[in-house]
Coordinates of C-alpha atoms in Angstrom, one line a residue:
X1 CA -11.4 14.3 -1.8
X2 CA -12.0 10.6 -2.4
X3 CA -13.1 8.6 0.7
X4 CA -13.6 4.9 1.6
X5 CA -17.3 5.4 0.8
X6 CA -16.5 6.6 -2.7
X7 CA -14.3 3.6 -3.4
X8 CA -17.0 1.3 -2.0
X9 CA -19.5 2.8 -4.4
X10 CA -17.2 2.1 -7.3
X11 CA -16.8 -1.5 -6.2
X12 CA -20.6 -2.0 -5.9
X13 CA -21.0 -0.6 -9.5
X14 CA -18.3 -3.0 -10.8
X15 CA -20.1 -5.9 -9.0
X16 CA -23.6 -4.7 -10.2
X17 CA -24.6 -4.7 -6.5
X18 CA -26.2 -1.2 -6.3
X19 CA -29.7 -2.1 -4.9
X20 CA -29.5 -1.3 -1.2
X21 CA -32.5 -3.5 -0.5
X22 CA -30.8 -6.6 -1.9
X23 CA -27.0 -6.1 -1.3
X24 CA -25.0 -9.3 -1.8
X25 CA -22.1 -7.8 0.2
X26 CA -22.3 -5.8 3.4
X27 CA -20.3 -2.6 3.7
X28 CA -18.1 -4.4 6.2
X29 CA -17.4 -7.2 3.7
X30 CA -16.5 -4.8 0.9
X31 CA -14.3 -2.7 3.2
X32 CA -12.3 -5.8 4.0
X33 CA -11.9 -6.5 0.3
X34 CA -10.9 -2.9 -0.3
X35 CA -8.4 -3.2 2.5
X36 CA -7.0 -6.4 0.8
X37 CA -6.6 -4.6 -2.5
X38 CA -5.1 -1.6 -0.8
X39 CA -2.4 -3.8 0.7
X40 CA -1.5 -4.9 -2.9
X41 CA -1.3 -1.2 -3.9
X42 CA 1.0 -0.5 -0.9
X43 CA 3.4 -3.2 -2.0
X44 CA 3.6 -2.0 -5.6
X45 CA 3.2 1.7 -5.2
X46 CA 3.7 2.9 -1.6
X47 CA 3.6 6.5 -0.6
X48 CA 7.0 8.3 -0.9
X49 CA 7.5 10.4 2.3
X50 CA 10.2 12.2 4.1
X51 CA 10.6 13.4 7.6
X52 CA 13.2 15.5 9.4
X53 CA 14.2 14.0 12.8
X54 CA 16.6 15.4 15.3
X55 CA 19.5 13.1 16.4
X56 CA 20.3 12.5 20.0
X57 CA 23.7 13.9 21.1
X58 CA 26.1 11.1 21.7
X59 CA 24.0 8.5 19.9
X60 CA 23.9 7.2 16.4
X61 CA 20.4 5.7 16.8
X62 CA 17.3 7.4 15.5
X63 CA 13.8 6.2 16.5
X64 CA 11.4 5.7 13.5
X65 CA 8.4 5.2 15.8
X66 CA 6.8 8.5 14.7
X67 CA 6.7 7.6 11.0
X68 CA 3.1 6.4 10.5
X69 CA 2.7 3.4 8.1
X70 CA 6.4 3.0 7.6
X71 CA 7.4 0.3 5.2
X72 CA 11.0 0.9 4.2
X73 CA 13.7 3.5 4.6
X74 CA 15.2 4.5 1.2
X75 CA 17.8 7.0 2.2
X76 CA 18.9 9.3 5.1
X77 CA 20.4 12.7 4.5
X78 CA 22.8 13.5 7.2
X79 CA 23.8 16.1 8.1
X80 CA 20.9 18.1 6.5
X81 CA 21.6 21.1 4.3
X82 CA 24.8 20.2 2.4
X83 CA 25.1 20.6 -1.3
X84 CA 25.2 18.2 -2.9
X85 CA 23.2 16.4 -0.3
X86 CA 25.2 14.1 2.0
X87 CA 23.7 10.6 2.5
X88 CA 24.7 8.4 5.4
X89 CA 25.0 4.7 5.4
X90 CA 22.4 3.2 7.8
X91 CA 21.3 0.0 9.4
X92 CA 17.7 -0.6 10.5
X93 CA 16.2 -3.0 13.0
X94 CA 12.5 -2.7 13.6
X95 CA 11.8 0.9 14.5
X96 CA 15.4 1.8 15.2
X97 CA 17.7 3.3 12.6
X98 CA 21.5 3.5 13.2
X99 CA 23.6 6.0 11.4
X100 CA 26.9 4.3 10.3
X101 CA 29.0 7.5 10.6
X102 CA 32.4 8.1 12.1
X103 CA 31.5 10.8 14.5
X104 CA 28.6 10.6 17.0
X105 CA 25.9 13.1 16.3
X106 CA 25.6 16.2 18.4
X107 CA 21.9 16.8 17.9
X108 CA 21.9 17.7 14.1
X109 CA 18.9 16.9 12.0
X110 CA 18.6 13.8 9.8
X111 CA 16.2 13.7 6.9
X112 CA 14.7 10.3 6.4
X113 CA 13.3 9.3 3.0
X114 CA 10.9 6.4 3.3
X115 CA 7.9 4.6 1.9
X116 CA 4.7 4.2 3.8
X117 CA 1.3 2.6 3.5
X118 CA -1.6 4.5 1.9
X119 CA -4.4 5.8 4.0
X120 CA -8.0 5.4 2.9
X121 CA -10.8 6.1 5.4
X122 CA -13.9 8.3 5.9
X123 CA -11.8 11.5 5.8
X124 CA -9.9 11.0 2.6
X125 CA -7.3 9.0 0.7
X126 CA -3.6 9.1 -0.3
X127 CA -4.2 6.7 -3.2
X128 CA -3.3 8.5 -6.5
X129 CA -6.5 9.3 -8.4
X130 CA -5.1 7.4 -11.4
X131 CA -5.1 4.2 -9.3
X132 CA -8.6 4.5 -7.7
X133 CA -10.3 2.5 -10.5
X134 CA -7.7 -0.2 -10.3
X135 CA -8.1 -0.3 -6.5
X136 CA -11.9 -0.8 -7.0
X137 CA -11.3 -3.5 -9.6
X138 CA -9.0 -5.4 -7.3
X139 CA -11.5 -5.2 -4.4
X140 CA -14.3 -6.3 -6.8
X141 CA -12.1 -9.3 -7.8
X142 CA -11.5 -10.3 -4.2
X143 CA -15.3 -9.9 -3.4
X144 CA -16.3 -12.0 -6.4
X145 CA -13.8 -14.8 -5.4
X146 CA -15.1 -14.8 -1.9
X147 CA -18.7 -15.1 -3.1
X148 CA -17.7 -17.9 -5.5
X149 CA -16.1 -19.8 -2.7
X150 CA -19.2 -19.4 -0.5
X151 CA -21.6 -20.4 -3.3
X152 CA -19.8 -23.7 -4.0
X153 CA -21.4 -25.2 -0.9
X154 CA -24.7 -23.2 -0.9
X155 CA -27.9 -23.9 -2.7
X156 CA -28.5 -20.9 -5.0
X157 CA -31.4 -19.8 -7.3
X158 CA -29.1 -18.2 -9.8
X159 CA -28.3 -21.3 -11.8
X160 CA -25.8 -24.1 -11.4
X161 CA -22.9 -22.1 -12.6
X162 CA -23.1 -19.1 -10.2
X163 CA -20.0 -20.1 -8.4
X164 CA -18.0 -20.6 -11.6
X165 CA -19.3 -17.3 -13.0
X166 CA -18.1 -15.3 -10.0
X167 CA -14.8 -17.2 -9.9
X168 CA -14.2 -16.3 -13.6
X169 CA -15.1 -12.7 -13.1
X170 CA -13.1 -12.5 -9.9
X171 CA -10.0 -14.1 -11.5
X172 CA -10.3 -11.8 -14.6
X173 CA -10.5 -8.7 -12.4
X174 CA -7.6 -9.8 -10.2
X175 CA -5.5 -10.6 -13.2
X176 CA -6.1 -7.2 -14.7
X177 CA -5.5 -5.5 -11.3
X178 CA -2.2 -7.2 -10.8
X179 CA -1.1 -6.4 -14.4
X180 CA -1.8 -2.7 -13.8
X181 CA 0.1 -2.8 -10.5
X182 CA 3.0 -4.6 -12.2
X183 CA 3.1 -2.0 -15.0
X184 CA 3.1 0.9 -12.6
X185 CA 5.1 -0.7 -9.8
X186 CA 7.7 1.4 -8.1
X187 CA 10.2 -1.5 -8.5
X188 CA 10.1 -1.0 -12.3
X189 CA 11.4 2.5 -12.1
X190 CA 15.0 3.2 -12.9
X191 CA 16.7 4.7 -9.8
X192 CA 20.2 5.4 -8.9
X193 CA 21.4 4.0 -5.5
X194 CA 24.6 3.6 -3.6
X195 CA 25.3 0.0 -2.5
X196 CA 27.0 -0.8 0.8
X197 CA 27.1 -3.6 3.3
X198 CA 25.1 -2.7 6.4
X199 CA 26.4 -3.4 9.8

């Protein structure tokens, strides 16, 4: 399974920064740029998750506090088990979801369909394999832009245009990264949805 270290290695290859004795970027710096690019991936292609949560008898409110990395609630099946599925109208405020149903729940389950942030750490990753190279490209772009900004006010031995070179590379990588995210964005999918006015 892909880990943060694997993505960092890809970023170093893209940046031609593979000599451990003369790294231009520390692991901590690259991890921050990977985190930045991962946030972009989250906005374009978040994880699609679902969780079954028991309602509280006599209350229409459901706590979403247990949903790690929650970004947005897409739908709520309530009650669970009907065919075709029965979806309830809802209203959300922070980590509280209110079922806009006529009768108060009596403890039945509700199935929450939601989007969540991706996880990328030393143990593994939820980023789709097809997006790993794009993620590394985005992180390399952010790293190059950061070094370019730093080099503007720093005396370098790499020639007068070092800052402009990194800026150009960084901008090219970020443009390609954002185009890939745009092409694959979840927002570009055709989905059916039921519109209603929340409370």
